[in-house]
Coordinates of C-alpha atoms in Angstrom, one line a residue:
Chain J
M43 CA 27.5 2.6 -25.1
P44 CA 30.2 2.9 -22.4
P45 CA 32.9 5.4 -23.3
A46 CA 36.3 4.1 -24.3
A47 CA 39.1 3.8 -21.7
S48 CA 40.8 6.8 -23.3
A49 CA 37.8 9.0 -22.9
H50 CA 38.5 12.6 -21.8
Y51 CA 36.5 14.1 -18.9
R52 CA 36.1 17.7 -17.8
I53 CA 34.0 19.9 -15.6
E54 CA 31.4 22.2 -16.8
R55 CA 29.9 24.9 -14.5
K56 CA 28.7 27.9 -16.4
T57 CA 25.4 27.9 -18.3
P58 CA 24.2 30.5 -20.8
A59 CA 21.7 31.6 -18.1
S60 CA 24.5 32.2 -15.6
Y61 CA 26.4 34.4 -18.1
A62 CA 23.2 36.4 -18.6
A63 CA 22.7 36.6 -14.8
A64 CA 26.3 37.8 -14.3
G65 CA 25.8 40.5 -16.9
A66 CA 22.5 41.6 -15.5
A67 CA 24.1 41.7 -12.0
C68 CA 26.9 44.1 -13.2
V69 CA 24.3 46.3 -14.8
L70 CA 22.2 46.3 -11.7
V71 CA 25.1 47.3 -9.5
A72 CA 26.0 50.1 -11.9
V73 CA 22.4 51.4 -11.8
L74 CA 22.3 51.1 -8.0
A75 CA 25.6 53.0 -7.7
A76 CA 24.1 55.8 -9.7
I77 CA 20.9 56.1 -7.6
P78 CA 22.3 59.0 -5.3
G79 CA 22.5 61.1 -8.5
F80 CA 18.7 61.3 -8.8
A81 CA 17.0 59.9 -5.7
G82 CA 16.3 61.8 -2.5
R83 CA 18.2 61.5 0.8
N84 CA 15.6 59.3 2.4
V85 CA 15.8 56.7 -0.4
V86 CA 19.6 56.6 -0.1
E87 CA 19.3 56.1 3.7
E88 CA 16.8 53.3 3.3
L89 CA 18.9 51.6 0.7
I90 CA 22.0 51.8 3.0
F91 CA 19.9 49.8 5.5
V92 CA 18.9 47.3 2.9
Y93 CA 22.5 46.8 1.8
Y94 CA 23.9 46.2 5.2
M95 CA 21.1 43.9 6.2
L96 CA 21.7 42.0 3.0
A97 CA 25.5 41.8 3.7
L98 CA 24.8 40.6 7.3
A99 CA 22.3 38.0 6.0
Q100 CA 24.8 36.7 3.4
C101 CA 27.4 36.3 6.2
W102 CA 25.1 34.5 8.5
N103 CA 23.8 32.3 5.7
L104 CA 27.4 31.3 4.9
L105 CA 28.0 30.5 8.5
A106 CA 24.8 28.7 9.3
G107 CA 23.4 27.6 6.0
Y108 CA 26.6 26.3 4.5
A109 CA 29.1 25.6 7.3
G110 CA 26.5 24.4 9.8
L111 CA 27.7 26.9 12.4
V112 CA 24.4 28.2 13.8
S113 CA 25.7 31.2 15.6
I114 CA 23.4 33.6 17.5
G115 CA 26.3 35.8 18.5
Q116 CA 27.2 37.5 15.3
Q117 CA 26.3 40.8 17.0
A118 CA 29.7 40.3 18.7
F119 CA 31.4 41.2 15.4
V120 CA 28.9 44.0 14.5
G121 CA 29.5 45.7 17.8
L122 CA 33.2 45.0 17.7
G123 CA 33.4 46.6 14.2
G124 CA 31.4 49.6 15.4
Y125 CA 33.5 50.2 18.5
L126 CA 36.7 49.7 16.6
L127 CA 35.6 52.3 14.2
F128 CA 35.0 54.8 17.0
A129 CA 38.3 53.9 18.6
L130 CA 40.3 54.2 15.4
T131 CA 38.8 57.5 14.4
I132 CA 38.4 59.2 17.8
I133 CA 41.5 57.9 19.6
A134 CA 43.9 57.0 16.7
G135 CA 42.6 59.8 14.4
L136 CA 42.3 57.7 11.3
D137 CA 40.1 58.4 8.3
P138 CA 36.8 56.4 8.7
L139 CA 37.2 54.6 5.4
V140 CA 40.7 53.4 6.4
A141 CA 39.3 52.5 9.8
I142 CA 36.6 50.3 8.2
L143 CA 39.2 48.2 6.4
L144 CA 41.3 47.9 9.6
C145 CA 38.1 46.8 11.5
G146 CA 37.9 43.8 9.3
L147 CA 41.5 42.8 10.0
I148 CA 41.2 43.3 13.7
A149 CA 37.9 41.4 13.7
A150 CA 39.8 38.4 12.3
A151 CA 42.3 38.7 15.2
F152 CA 39.4 38.6 17.7
A153 CA 37.6 35.8 15.8
L154 CA 40.5 33.3 16.0
P155 CA 40.7 33.0 19.8
T156 CA 36.9 33.3 20.0
A157 CA 36.6 30.3 17.7
L158 CA 38.9 28.2 19.8
V159 CA 36.5 28.7 22.7
V160 CA 33.1 28.3 20.9
F161 CA 34.3 25.5 18.6
R162 CA 34.6 23.2 21.6
L163 CA 30.8 23.3 21.7
R164 CA 28.4 21.6 19.3
G165 CA 24.9 22.3 18.0
A166 CA 22.7 24.1 20.4
Y167 CA 25.6 24.6 22.8
F168 CA 27.5 26.3 20.1
A169 CA 24.6 28.7 19.5
I170 CA 24.3 29.6 23.2
G171 CA 28.1 29.8 23.5
T172 CA 28.3 32.4 20.7
W173 CA 25.6 34.4 22.4
V174 CA 27.5 34.3 25.7
V175 CA 30.7 35.4 24.0
A176 CA 28.8 38.4 22.4
E177 CA 27.6 39.4 25.9
V178 CA 31.2 39.2 27.1
Y179 CA 32.2 41.5 24.2
R180 CA 29.4 43.9 25.2
L181 CA 30.4 44.0 28.8
G182 CA 34.0 44.4 27.8
F183 CA 33.4 47.4 25.6
A184 CA 31.2 49.0 28.3
Q185 CA 34.3 49.3 30.4
F186 CA 36.1 51.8 28.0
K187 CA 35.6 55.2 29.5
R188 CA 37.1 56.9 26.4
L189 CA 34.3 55.3 24.3
G190 CA 31.5 56.4 26.6
G191 CA 31.4 53.3 28.9
G192 CA 28.0 51.9 29.4
T193 CA 26.1 54.8 27.9
G194 CA 28.0 55.1 24.7
T195 CA 29.3 58.0 22.7
S196 CA 29.0 59.9 19.4
L197 CA 31.2 60.6 16.4
G198 CA 31.7 64.3 16.2
P199 CA 31.2 66.2 12.9
E200 CA 34.9 66.8 12.8
I201 CA 35.3 63.1 12.1
T202 CA 32.2 62.3 10.0
N203 CA 32.6 65.4 7.9
Q204 CA 36.2 64.6 7.1
V205 CA 35.6 61.3 5.3
F206 CA 37.9 60.8 2.3
G207 CA 36.4 62.2 -0.9
I208 CA 33.6 64.2 0.8
E209 CA 34.5 67.5 -0.9
W210 CA 34.6 65.8 -4.3
I211 CA 31.1 64.4 -3.7
K212 CA 29.8 67.7 -2.5
S213 CA 30.8 69.4 -5.8
L214 CA 29.9 66.4 -8.0
F215 CA 26.3 66.1 -6.7
D216 CA 26.0 69.7 -5.5
V217 CA 24.8 68.7 -2.1
R218 CA 25.5 69.7 1.6
T219 CA 27.9 67.8 3.9
P220 CA 25.3 65.5 5.6
A221 CA 23.9 64.3 2.2
A222 CA 27.5 63.8 0.9
R223 CA 28.2 61.7 3.9
D224 CA 25.2 59.6 3.2
I225 CA 26.4 59.1 -0.4
I226 CA 29.8 57.8 0.8
S227 CA 28.1 55.5 3.2
Y228 CA 25.8 54.4 0.4
W229 CA 28.6 53.4 -1.9
V230 CA 30.5 51.7 0.9
A231 CA 27.4 49.8 1.9
L232 CA 26.7 48.8 -1.8
A233 CA 30.3 47.7 -2.2
L234 CA 30.2 45.7 1.0
A235 CA 26.9 44.0 0.0
A236 CA 28.2 43.2 -3.5
A237 CA 31.6 42.1 -2.2
T238 CA 30.0 39.8 0.4
L239 CA 27.8 38.2 -2.2
V240 CA 30.7 37.7 -4.6
L241 CA 32.8 36.4 -1.7
V242 CA 30.2 33.8 -0.8
Y243 CA 29.8 32.8 -4.4
L244 CA 33.5 32.4 -4.9
I245 CA 33.9 30.4 -1.7
L246 CA 31.1 28.0 -2.8
R247 CA 32.8 27.5 -6.2
S248 CA 36.2 26.8 -4.6
R249 CA 37.6 23.6 -3.1
R250 CA 36.4 24.9 0.2
G251 CA 32.9 25.1 -1.2
L252 CA 33.0 21.4 -2.1
A253 CA 34.1 20.6 1.4
L254 CA 31.3 22.7 2.9
G255 CA 28.7 20.8 0.8
A256 CA 30.2 17.5 2.0
I257 CA 30.3 18.6 5.6
R258 CA 26.7 19.7 5.5
D259 CA 25.5 16.2 4.3
S260 CA 27.8 14.1 6.5
E261 CA 30.6 15.3 8.7
D262 CA 32.0 11.8 9.3
A263 CA 32.0 10.9 5.6
A264 CA 33.5 14.2 4.7
E265 CA 36.4 13.6 7.1
S266 CA 36.8 10.0 5.7
V267 CA 37.4 11.5 2.2
G268 CA 40.1 13.8 3.4
V269 CA 38.2 17.0 4.4
D270 CA 39.7 18.8 7.3
Y271 CA 36.4 20.1 8.6
F272 CA 37.8 21.9 11.6
R273 CA 40.0 24.0 9.3
V274 CA 37.3 24.6 6.8
K275 CA 34.8 25.7 9.5
L276 CA 37.5 27.9 11.2
G277 CA 38.2 29.6 7.9
I278 CA 34.5 30.3 7.3
Y279 CA 34.1 31.6 10.9
V280 CA 37.0 34.0 10.5
I281 CA 36.0 35.2 7.0
T282 CA 32.5 35.9 8.2
A283 CA 33.8 37.8 11.2
V284 CA 35.9 40.0 8.9
A285 CA 32.9 40.8 6.7
T286 CA 30.6 41.3 9.7
G287 CA 33.1 43.5 11.5
M288 CA 33.4 45.8 8.4
I289 CA 29.7 45.9 8.1
G290 CA 29.4 46.8 11.8
A291 CA 31.9 49.6 11.3
L292 CA 29.9 51.0 8.4
I293 CA 26.6 50.8 10.3
Y294 CA 28.1 52.8 13.2
L295 CA 29.8 55.3 10.9
Q296 CA 26.4 55.9 9.4
N297 CA 24.7 56.1 12.8
A298 CA 27.4 58.3 14.3
R299 CA 26.3 57.2 17.8
I300 CA 27.1 54.0 19.6
S301 CA 26.2 52.3 22.9
P302 CA 27.0 48.8 24.1
D303 CA 23.4 47.8 24.2
A304 CA 22.6 48.8 20.6
A305 CA 25.9 47.7 19.1
F306 CA 25.7 44.2 20.6
S307 CA 22.0 43.8 20.2
V308 CA 21.0 40.2 19.5
L309 CA 17.7 41.4 18.1
N310 CA 19.0 43.8 15.5
W311 CA 22.1 42.1 14.3
T312 CA 21.2 38.4 14.7
A313 CA 17.5 37.7 15.2
Y314 CA 16.4 39.9 12.2
V315 CA 19.2 38.5 10.2
I316 CA 18.1 34.9 11.0
F317 CA 14.6 35.9 10.0
I318 CA 15.8 37.2 6.7
V319 CA 17.8 34.1 5.9
V320 CA 15.1 31.7 7.0
I321 CA 12.2 33.2 5.1
G322 CA 14.3 33.8 2.0
G323 CA 15.9 30.4 1.9
I324 CA 18.8 29.1 4.1
G325 CA 21.7 27.5 2.2
T326 CA 21.1 29.4 -1.0
I327 CA 22.8 32.6 -2.2
E328 CA 19.5 34.0 -3.6
G329 CA 17.6 33.4 -0.4
P330 CA 19.1 36.2 1.7
I331 CA 18.4 38.6 -1.2
V332 CA 14.7 37.7 -1.3
G333 CA 14.6 37.7 2.5
T334 CA 16.1 41.2 2.8
L335 CA 13.5 42.6 0.4
V336 CA 10.6 41.0 2.3
F337 CA 12.1 42.3 5.6
Y338 CA 12.6 45.8 4.2
L339 CA 9.0 45.9 2.9
M340 CA 7.6 44.7 6.2
Q341 CA 9.8 47.1 8.2
R342 CA 8.7 50.0 6.0
Y343 CA 4.9 49.3 6.0
L344 CA 4.4 47.6 9.4
A345 CA 6.9 49.3 11.7
S346 CA 4.3 51.9 12.7
F347 CA 2.1 49.1 14.2
G348 CA 4.5 48.7 17.1
A349 CA 4.2 45.3 18.8
W350 CA 2.0 44.0 16.0
Y351 CA 5.0 44.4 13.6
L352 CA 7.0 41.9 15.6
I353 CA 4.0 39.5 15.9
V354 CA 3.5 39.5 12.2
L355 CA 7.2 39.0 11.6
G356 CA 7.3 36.0 13.9
A357 CA 4.1 34.6 12.4
L358 CA 5.4 34.9 8.9
A359 CA 8.7 33.1 9.9
I360 CA 6.7 30.3 11.5
A361 CA 4.4 30.0 8.4
V362 CA 7.4 29.8 6.1
M363 CA 9.2 27.2 8.3
L364 CA 6.0 25.1 8.3
F365 CA 4.9 25.4 4.6
A366 CA 8.1 26.2 2.7
P367 CA 11.0 25.0 5.0
K368 CA 13.5 25.9 2.3
G369 CA 12.3 29.5 2.3
L370 CA 10.6 31.5 -0.4
W371 CA 13.5 31.2 -2.8
G372 CA 14.0 27.5 -2.1
Y373 CA 10.3 26.9 -2.8
A374 CA 10.4 28.8 -6.1
A375 CA 13.8 27.3 -7.1
G376 CA 12.6 23.8 -6.4
R377 CA 9.4 24.3 -8.4
Y378 CA 10.8 26.1 -11.4
G379 CA 14.4 24.9 -11.3
L380 CA 15.9 28.3 -10.9
A381 CA 19.5 29.0 -10.1
L382 CA 21.1 32.5 -10.6
F383 CA 24.4 31.4 -9.1
P384 CA 25.4 28.1 -10.5
I385 CA 27.8 26.2 -8.2
R386 CA 27.0 22.7 -9.5
R387 CA 29.8 20.9 -11.3
R388 CA 28.7 18.7 -14.2
L389 CA 30.9 16.0 -15.7
L390 CA 31.3 16.1 -19.4
V391 CA 32.6 13.1 -21.4
K392 CA 34.4 13.3 -24.7
N393 CA 35.3 10.1 -26.4
Q394 CA 38.6 10.3 -28.2
D395 CA 38.7 8.7 -31.6
Chain D
M146 CA 56.3 -5.5 2.3
S147 CA 53.7 -4.7 4.9
L148 CA 51.4 -1.8 4.2
L149 CA 49.3 -1.9 7.4
E150 CA 50.6 -3.2 10.8
I151 CA 48.3 -3.5 13.8
H152 CA 49.6 -4.3 17.2
G153 CA 47.8 -4.9 20.5
L154 CA 44.7 -2.9 19.4
R155 CA 42.1 -2.6 22.2
K156 CA 38.9 -0.6 22.4
C157 CA 36.2 -0.9 25.1
F158 CA 32.7 0.6 25.2
G159 CA 31.9 0.4 28.9
S160 CA 32.1 -3.2 29.8
V161 CA 31.9 -4.4 26.2
V162 CA 35.3 -5.2 24.7
A163 CA 34.9 -4.4 21.0
A164 CA 38.6 -5.0 20.1
D165 CA 40.7 -7.2 22.4
D166 CA 44.4 -7.2 21.7
I167 CA 44.0 -7.5 17.9
A168 CA 47.2 -7.8 15.8
F169 CA 47.7 -8.5 12.1
I170 CA 49.7 -7.3 9.1
V171 CA 48.4 -6.6 5.7
A172 CA 50.9 -6.8 2.9
A173 CA 50.9 -4.4 0.0
G174 CA 48.7 -5.7 -2.8
E175 CA 47.0 -8.2 -0.6
A176 CA 43.2 -8.7 -0.4
L177 CA 42.2 -9.6 3.2
G178 CA 38.7 -10.6 4.2
I179 CA 37.3 -10.2 7.7
I180 CA 34.3 -12.1 8.9
G181 CA 32.6 -12.6 12.2
P182 CA 29.1 -12.7 13.8
N183 CA 27.2 -9.5 14.5
G184 CA 28.8 -7.6 17.3
A185 CA 32.2 -9.3 16.8
G186 CA 33.8 -5.8 16.4
K187 CA 34.4 -5.8 12.7
T188 CA 33.1 -2.2 12.1
T189 CA 34.8 -1.1 15.3
L190 CA 38.1 -2.4 13.8
F191 CA 37.5 -0.4 10.6
N192 CA 36.7 2.7 12.6
L193 CA 39.9 2.3 14.5
I194 CA 41.9 1.9 11.3
A195 CA 40.2 4.8 9.5
G196 CA 40.3 7.1 12.5
G197 CA 36.7 7.5 13.4
L198 CA 37.5 5.9 16.8
F199 CA 40.7 6.1 18.8
P200 CA 42.0 2.9 20.5
D201 CA 42.4 2.6 24.2
A202 CA 45.7 0.8 23.6
G203 CA 47.8 -0.5 20.7
T204 CA 49.4 1.0 17.6
I205 CA 48.4 1.2 13.9
R206 CA 51.2 1.7 11.4
L207 CA 50.8 2.6 7.7
D208 CA 54.0 2.1 5.7
G209 CA 55.9 1.9 8.9
H210 CA 54.6 5.3 10.1
D211 CA 52.7 5.4 13.4
I212 CA 49.2 6.8 12.6
T213 CA 47.5 5.8 15.8
A214 CA 46.9 9.5 16.8
A215 CA 46.2 10.8 13.3
R216 CA 42.7 12.3 12.6
P217 CA 40.5 10.7 9.9
H218 CA 41.3 13.2 7.1
Q219 CA 45.0 12.8 7.7
R220 CA 44.7 9.0 7.4
C221 CA 42.7 9.5 4.2
R222 CA 45.5 11.7 2.8
A223 CA 48.0 9.1 3.9
G224 CA 46.3 6.6 1.8
I225 CA 43.5 4.9 3.7
A226 CA 40.0 5.1 2.3
R227 CA 36.8 3.4 3.5
S228 CA 33.2 2.7 2.5
Y229 CA 30.4 2.8 5.0
Q230 CA 28.2 -0.2 5.8
I231 CA 25.2 2.0 5.6
P232 CA 26.0 4.3 2.6
R233 CA 26.6 7.9 3.5
P234 CA 26.6 9.7 0.2
F235 CA 26.6 13.5 0.2
E236 CA 23.0 13.5 -0.9
N237 CA 22.8 17.1 -2.1
F238 CA 25.7 16.6 -4.4
T239 CA 25.7 14.8 -7.7
V240 CA 27.4 11.4 -8.0
F241 CA 30.3 13.1 -9.7
E242 CA 30.6 15.9 -7.1
N243 CA 30.7 13.1 -4.4
L244 CA 33.9 11.8 -6.1
L245 CA 35.2 15.2 -6.8
V246 CA 35.3 16.3 -3.2
A247 CA 37.2 13.1 -2.3
A248 CA 39.7 13.5 -5.2
V249 CA 40.3 17.2 -4.4
H250 CA 40.6 16.9 -0.6
G251 CA 41.7 13.3 0.0
G252 CA 43.7 13.0 -3.2
R253 CA 45.1 16.6 -3.1
K254 CA 44.3 17.1 -6.8
S255 CA 43.3 20.1 -8.8
E256 CA 39.7 20.1 -10.0
A257 CA 40.7 19.5 -13.6
D258 CA 43.0 16.5 -12.8
A259 CA 40.4 15.2 -10.4
A260 CA 37.7 15.3 -13.2
Q261 CA 39.7 12.9 -15.3
L262 CA 40.3 10.5 -12.4
C263 CA 36.7 10.7 -11.3
G264 CA 35.4 10.0 -14.8
E265 CA 37.6 7.0 -15.1
I266 CA 36.5 5.6 -11.7
L267 CA 32.8 6.2 -12.5
N268 CA 33.3 4.4 -15.7
R269 CA 35.0 1.5 -14.0
C270 CA 32.4 1.4 -11.2
R271 CA 29.6 1.5 -13.8
L272 CA 28.2 4.8 -12.5
L273 CA 29.1 7.0 -15.4
P274 CA 25.5 7.2 -16.8
R275 CA 24.4 8.5 -13.3
A276 CA 27.4 10.9 -13.0
N277 CA 25.2 14.1 -13.0
A278 CA 22.3 12.6 -11.0
L279 CA 21.8 13.7 -7.4
A280 CA 23.3 11.1 -5.0
G281 CA 20.1 11.2 -3.0
S282 CA 18.2 9.7 -5.9
L283 CA 20.3 6.5 -6.3
T284 CA 19.2 2.9 -5.8
L285 CA 20.8 0.7 -3.1
L286 CA 23.2 -1.0 -5.6
E287 CA 24.2 2.4 -7.0
R288 CA 24.7 3.8 -3.5
K289 CA 27.0 0.8 -2.7
R290 CA 28.9 1.5 -5.9
L291 CA 29.1 5.1 -5.0
E292 CA 30.6 4.3 -1.6
M293 CA 33.3 2.3 -3.3
A294 CA 33.9 4.9 -6.1
R295 CA 34.1 7.8 -3.7
A296 CA 36.7 5.9 -1.6
L297 CA 38.7 5.2 -4.8
A298 CA 38.6 8.8 -5.8
T299 CA 41.0 9.6 -2.9
A300 CA 43.6 7.4 -4.8
P301 CA 44.0 5.1 -1.8
R302 CA 46.7 2.5 -1.2
L303 CA 44.5 0.7 1.3
L304 CA 40.8 0.4 0.6
L305 CA 38.5 -0.7 3.5
L306 CA 35.2 -2.1 2.3
D307 CA 32.5 -2.5 5.0
E308 CA 29.8 -4.9 4.0
I309 CA 29.7 -3.5 0.5
A310 CA 27.7 -6.5 -0.7
G311 CA 25.2 -6.5 2.2
G312 CA 21.5 -6.1 1.2
L313 CA 22.1 -6.7 -2.5
T314 CA 20.4 -9.4 -4.6
E315 CA 22.4 -12.4 -5.8
S316 CA 23.0 -11.0 -9.3
E317 CA 23.8 -7.5 -8.0
C318 CA 26.3 -9.1 -5.6
A319 CA 28.0 -11.1 -8.5
E320 CA 28.2 -7.8 -10.5
L321 CA 29.9 -6.0 -7.6
V322 CA 32.3 -8.9 -7.0
G323 CA 33.3 -8.6 -10.6
T324 CA 34.0 -4.9 -10.1
I325 CA 36.1 -5.5 -6.9
K326 CA 38.1 -8.2 -8.8
E327 CA 38.9 -5.7 -11.5
L328 CA 39.9 -3.3 -8.8
R329 CA 42.3 -5.8 -7.2
A330 CA 44.0 -6.1 -10.6
T331 CA 44.9 -2.4 -10.4
G332 CA 47.1 -3.1 -7.3
V333 CA 45.1 -1.5 -4.5
T334 CA 45.3 -3.3 -1.2
I335 CA 41.9 -4.3 0.0
V336 CA 40.5 -5.2 3.5
W337 CA 36.9 -6.3 3.2
I338 CA 34.4 -7.0 5.9
E339 CA 31.5 -9.2 4.6
H340 CA 28.8 -11.5 5.9
I341 CA 28.3 -13.0 2.4
V342 CA 31.2 -15.5 2.7
H343 CA 31.1 -16.8 -0.9
A344 CA 31.4 -13.3 -2.3
L345 CA 34.4 -12.7 0.0
V346 CA 36.2 -16.0 -0.8
A347 CA 35.9 -15.3 -4.5
V348 CA 38.2 -12.3 -4.1
V349 CA 40.4 -12.4 -1.0
D350 CA 43.7 -14.4 -0.5
R351 CA 43.4 -14.4 3.2
L352 CA 40.7 -14.5 5.9
I353 CA 40.5 -13.2 9.5
V354 CA 37.7 -14.3 11.8
L355 CA 36.7 -12.1 14.7
N356 CA 34.5 -13.0 17.6
F357 CA 33.8 -11.0 20.8
G358 CA 36.5 -8.5 19.7
R359 CA 39.2 -11.2 19.4
K360 CA 40.9 -12.6 16.4
I361 CA 40.3 -16.3 16.5
A362 CA 41.5 -17.4 13.0
D363 CA 43.8 -16.0 10.4
G364 CA 45.0 -17.6 7.2
N365 CA 44.1 -19.3 3.9
P366 CA 40.3 -18.8 3.3
Q367 CA 39.6 -22.6 2.8
A368 CA 41.6 -23.6 5.8
V369 CA 40.0 -20.9 8.0
M370 CA 36.5 -21.8 6.9
S371 CA 37.0 -25.5 7.6
S372 CA 38.7 -25.0 11.1
A373 CA 36.6 -26.4 14.0
D374 CA 36.5 -23.0 15.9
V375 CA 35.1 -21.2 12.9
Q376 CA 32.6 -23.9 12.1
Q377 CA 31.3 -23.8 15.6
I378 CA 31.2 -20.0 16.1
Y379 CA 30.4 -18.7 12.7
I380 CA 28.7 -21.3 10.5
G381 CA 27.0 -22.7 13.6
I382 CA 25.1 -19.5 14.2
E383 CA 24.1 -19.1 10.6
A384 CA 22.7 -22.6 10.2

């Protein structure tokens, strides 16, 4: 029976499963935050790596998987963040944690003019264009003598040991300075990874998320129903640059040594990230999580095989693209109807009597 | 009161003239039909009005405002909505989400207000039972209905329908014509391109005939269809 003309309609998004997932996620983050209390330093260091790769993967997935901006130049913002951190701490004398926040803001200021250049290109040309821009950034930062020029420079202990809160952590966990430094980096990395994930989720649930889904399916049709796709894409590009810049700053605070070739490495900061997103499942929030775990395990157990490690990595990526094009998570989600992050909107009808 | 005014509109693709000095006015509340043989420039005309293409010359005014240089999303927000000849649903969205994005971005509504509007449109377009189905899973008739419903969700003043009845069976076509008639009664101005002339004539008050990018007839549907030019060019080809 069709509903009466006076029927009331509303949107439903949450499901009991999503409440449970949200609760579980909070517990998980709390547990992860407590890990430095009982795990060794090597575990903490490895998890820092997992967190920042996850955060980078979430960013690239938002950019490529949702906004259709297949960039292979995100190393531009990792390197930018890293170099800005060095500049702000060594030259401007700021606290590294303050510097990380500033790196995000400054990355946005760089991303806007960069976008105006690369957004003139489409598809494959966009991808190559972003790479070229990243090379320009690399060559640009190699000119700064105060930051070591082409060979790079290090953060002295006078900076890394003065991070805000380090004395408190030393007494809380009863550890030496280097371990306390790791713990701070660990918490910042965990916070960045969690924040990036929440950010992506909130964007997808917003009006902008609706626009992104429409653009992904048909750019023309999206425009014809009032979506300003240039603005939506520009917004996503800048937001991703902010997050990527902050992650880059954290990575190089943890490394304490930077050089143009490493900071703007397409292999480390984009190729591996694409691998993670593709095998995990592009265009899903869960995919990058799965991908990061797979990547971490392979890195841990295969890295000692040298070139074979990269060959296995590439072969796995090809196999996934051939047999499960939606990635491991996409394959599982399609088969078992899983969704930890519900972004679908359902229409509910209530007939008024 | 004229809603849409078109003057001296011209568009060429290489040596092909798809729109050649086209001019007409659509009054608010009117239903205008456009017919013409394949390649006459009907869809090009829609693309020029909706903003998918920019003209080489001429002006387009909506409510007296020059929108010739406006981008498609701006025209949508100004009140022009269109359906595509080959349906272009957002396939990974549900039917409801297809309308929601249109109501939120084109209609500038909050999601809660949009939900009410979208529900009512889905009900009117007989898509409510499929509201939470993926748009990619729809049948052709449902896709055609979705094209129309999605355009309506932007709360347009001018609705451009591009061969919405094309490819449907006789009974599906009659059902769709019924829906469009109901729509007319709500006051929205309609410009409808269609090959199926009897469907068109059942709804519109006025008919324009295009051939080789030029307007060759404009007026009362019966008078236009019986004019010698139209008989020769249009009916002649079909027979």
